[in-house]
Amino acid sequence: MKKIIVLFLLVVTTPCLAQKFEGLALTPPMGWNSWNKFACDVNEQLISETADAMVTSGMKDAGYMYINIDDCWHGERDSLGFIRPDPERFPSGMKSLADYIHAKGLKLGIYSDAGWKTCGGRPGSRGYEYQDAMQYATWGIDYLKYDWCNTEGLNAEGAYLTMRNALAAAGRPIVFSICEWGNDNPWEWAKNIGHCWRISGDIAVIFDGEEGFGSWSSWGVLQILDMREGIRQYSGPDHWNDFDMLEVGNGMSVAEDRAHFSLWCMMASPLLAGNDIRNMSNETRDILTNKEVIAVNQDSLGIQGFKCLKKSDLEIWAKPLQDDALALCFLNRGMNTISVEYKWSEHRIEDGLNKIAFNFGENEYNVRDLWAKKNIGTTNDVLKRELASHDVIVVKLSPQN
Ligand code: GLA
């Protein structure tokens, strides 16, 4: 009888003990995702060639780790309900692709949806959560993006919790990326469920504007940047606000790509390249692999940046870093060049949330330009620069001691 009671308690209470896998995203996840460039046009050749390019382009060396297949990899479920990849696009199967990617020291991500069907109309995980999680674990998947199409009537927190518990039960550490576009304020409930959550609808290859599709829009870089005020306190190590995948290299100007990348780094967003990294220009590669700017994103404090000044088209964004340092991003949102003249000694920047203050009148800092990769004096000087339309200056200030 005692045994039966213990067994009963185990079975009944185990799901309540489930947790997300902790520590998988102590800094924002970095990798690549197929959607922005390839949409439904995914296959194993693209994925394995992208893994090759991740290594040869220097992106792996710069910190990119995940190769994430987005929508449309799916075939049908088999007679037992197990999901199979599309046999024509992935003839070797997911396990073999995962082995190939792991052998390169990289990790493989996959995509599903909490509803009956994915946004691309492929089988969703609703009703198959535990079986799908088990299948992903068996294949050797490391990252799951979980979308929110075709979920009418579902409770978001409950649906994501179910998949979190399913992943926990499957037993393989898998980064869990919540993609419900910020509809139900996931930052308020998802900290213990996922490792990151989208805060917006989809990004477009637009710096400033939106592309309407009737009932929904996809958004420009500045629109996503501005979309949610007051949620930076919810982001931090292992639980990030996700500003969506990068459009660097997909058609904006070099200045716009540089600004987009810098801002995503300032906001401590996951950095998932969304271009064809097999064929990218030197400018695109230089942006995606700038280690000093990436270090701002990957800083161990995990503080999301904030806007500390707005003067017409000029904005300054600030992000406190480890070792009492600070990253600042000067952004020109407008169409005309701006003459920036910033007299450090007249400024004091305070992160009220984290109670960190930088008083340039009292303390001197060394200033390094992270795009020019040059030291440019100290805060006793004046930063004087022409800043082109949609471009940025990113500096790191380190205390002198
Ligand atoms: C949604 C997501 C996108 C992408 C597509 C795939 O729109 O927000 O990031 O995954 O679905 O269909």
XYZ file of N, CA, C and O and ligand atoms in Angstrom, residues 33 35-36 39-40 70-72 111-113 118-121 145 147-149 179-181 198 200-203 216 244-245, ligand 1:
132
model
N 18.850 31.844 -38.138
C 17.512 31.272 -38.335
C 17.136 31.428 -39.811
O 17.429 32.446 -40.435
N 14.201 31.787 -41.368
C 12.959 32.389 -41.833
C 13.122 33.684 -42.634
O 12.546 33.842 -43.714
N 13.880 34.647 -42.098
C 13.883 35.975 -42.718
C 14.313 35.939 -44.184
O 13.778 36.675 -45.005
N 12.240 31.822 -45.749
C 10.836 31.495 -45.463
C 10.642 29.972 -45.509
O 11.378 29.243 -44.841
N 9.693 29.485 -46.329
C 9.404 28.040 -46.322
C 10.400 27.215 -47.138
O 10.281 25.986 -47.191
N 13.468 27.172 -39.193
C 12.161 27.740 -38.835
C 11.055 26.909 -39.477
O 11.201 25.681 -39.663
N 9.970 27.512 -39.833
C 8.771 26.811 -40.306
C 9.055 25.989 -41.582
O 9.999 26.269 -42.313
N 8.193 24.997 -41.777
C 8.088 24.262 -43.044
C 9.078 23.112 -43.225
O 9.228 22.594 -44.329
N 11.569 24.341 -35.047
C 10.426 25.236 -34.868
C 9.143 24.426 -34.771
O 8.955 23.452 -35.518
N 8.278 24.827 -33.843
C 6.916 24.288 -33.864
C 5.952 25.370 -33.394
O 6.341 26.540 -33.257
N 4.734 24.981 -33.177
C 3.679 25.950 -32.897
C 2.729 25.354 -31.871
O 2.449 24.149 -31.893
N 1.148 25.180 -37.791
C 2.113 26.283 -37.730
C 1.580 27.433 -38.584
O 0.579 27.289 -39.293
N 2.293 28.549 -38.539
C 1.881 29.699 -39.362
C 1.953 29.325 -40.842
O 1.193 29.830 -41.661
N 2.867 28.433 -41.202
C 2.995 27.995 -42.592
C 2.102 26.808 -42.925
O 2.255 26.198 -43.979
N 1.178 26.458 -42.017
C 0.195 25.415 -42.313
C 0.699 23.988 -42.104
O 0.045 23.024 -42.506
N 11.965 26.993 -31.118
C 11.145 28.208 -31.234
C 9.697 27.754 -31.348
O 9.375 26.914 -32.194
N 5.833 28.827 -31.821
C 5.048 29.926 -32.398
C 3.601 29.891 -31.896
O 3.197 28.999 -31.144
N 2.805 30.860 -32.374
C 1.503 31.081 -31.761
C 0.365 31.194 -32.785
O -0.688 31.754 -32.503
N 0.550 30.664 -34.000
C -0.545 30.699 -34.970
C -1.575 29.604 -34.644
O -1.243 28.591 -34.027
N 7.385 32.484 -28.884
C 7.134 33.391 -30.011
C 5.643 33.675 -30.089
O 4.953 33.126 -30.947
N 5.105 34.445 -29.133
C 3.687 34.813 -29.262
C 3.539 36.326 -29.453
O 2.477 36.890 -29.205
N 4.635 36.932 -29.906
C 4.632 38.301 -30.425
C 4.331 39.376 -29.378
O 4.006 40.512 -29.716
N 9.525 36.722 -27.778
C 9.356 37.803 -28.744
C 8.497 38.894 -28.120
O 7.542 38.613 -27.391
N 7.369 41.438 -30.230
C 6.708 42.119 -31.348
C 6.278 41.106 -32.391
O 6.714 39.957 -32.384
N 5.455 41.614 -33.324
C 5.198 40.851 -34.547
C 6.487 40.784 -35.355
O 7.554 41.213 -34.900
N 6.374 40.288 -36.590
C 7.599 40.001 -37.353
C 8.315 41.254 -37.832
O 7.694 42.240 -38.217
N 9.615 41.154 -37.869
C 10.451 42.215 -38.422
C 10.365 42.180 -39.951
O 10.096 41.125 -40.537
N -2.608 42.421 -39.925
C -1.349 42.488 -39.179
C -0.299 43.201 -40.020
O -0.476 43.410 -41.219
N 13.378 40.023 -32.157
C 13.210 39.290 -33.426
C 14.543 39.124 -34.149
O 15.537 39.758 -33.841
N 14.497 38.266 -35.132
C 15.723 37.875 -35.836
C 16.262 39.022 -36.678
O 15.516 39.903 -37.087
C 5.544 33.712 -37.415
C 6.812 34.063 -36.625
C 7.975 34.215 -37.587
C 8.151 32.938 -38.396
C 6.862 32.572 -39.114
C 6.929 31.195 -39.734
O 5.139 34.776 -38.207
O 6.632 35.230 -35.880
O 9.162 34.549 -36.904
O 8.530 31.903 -37.515
O 5.755 32.572 -38.214
O 5.748 30.860 -40.385
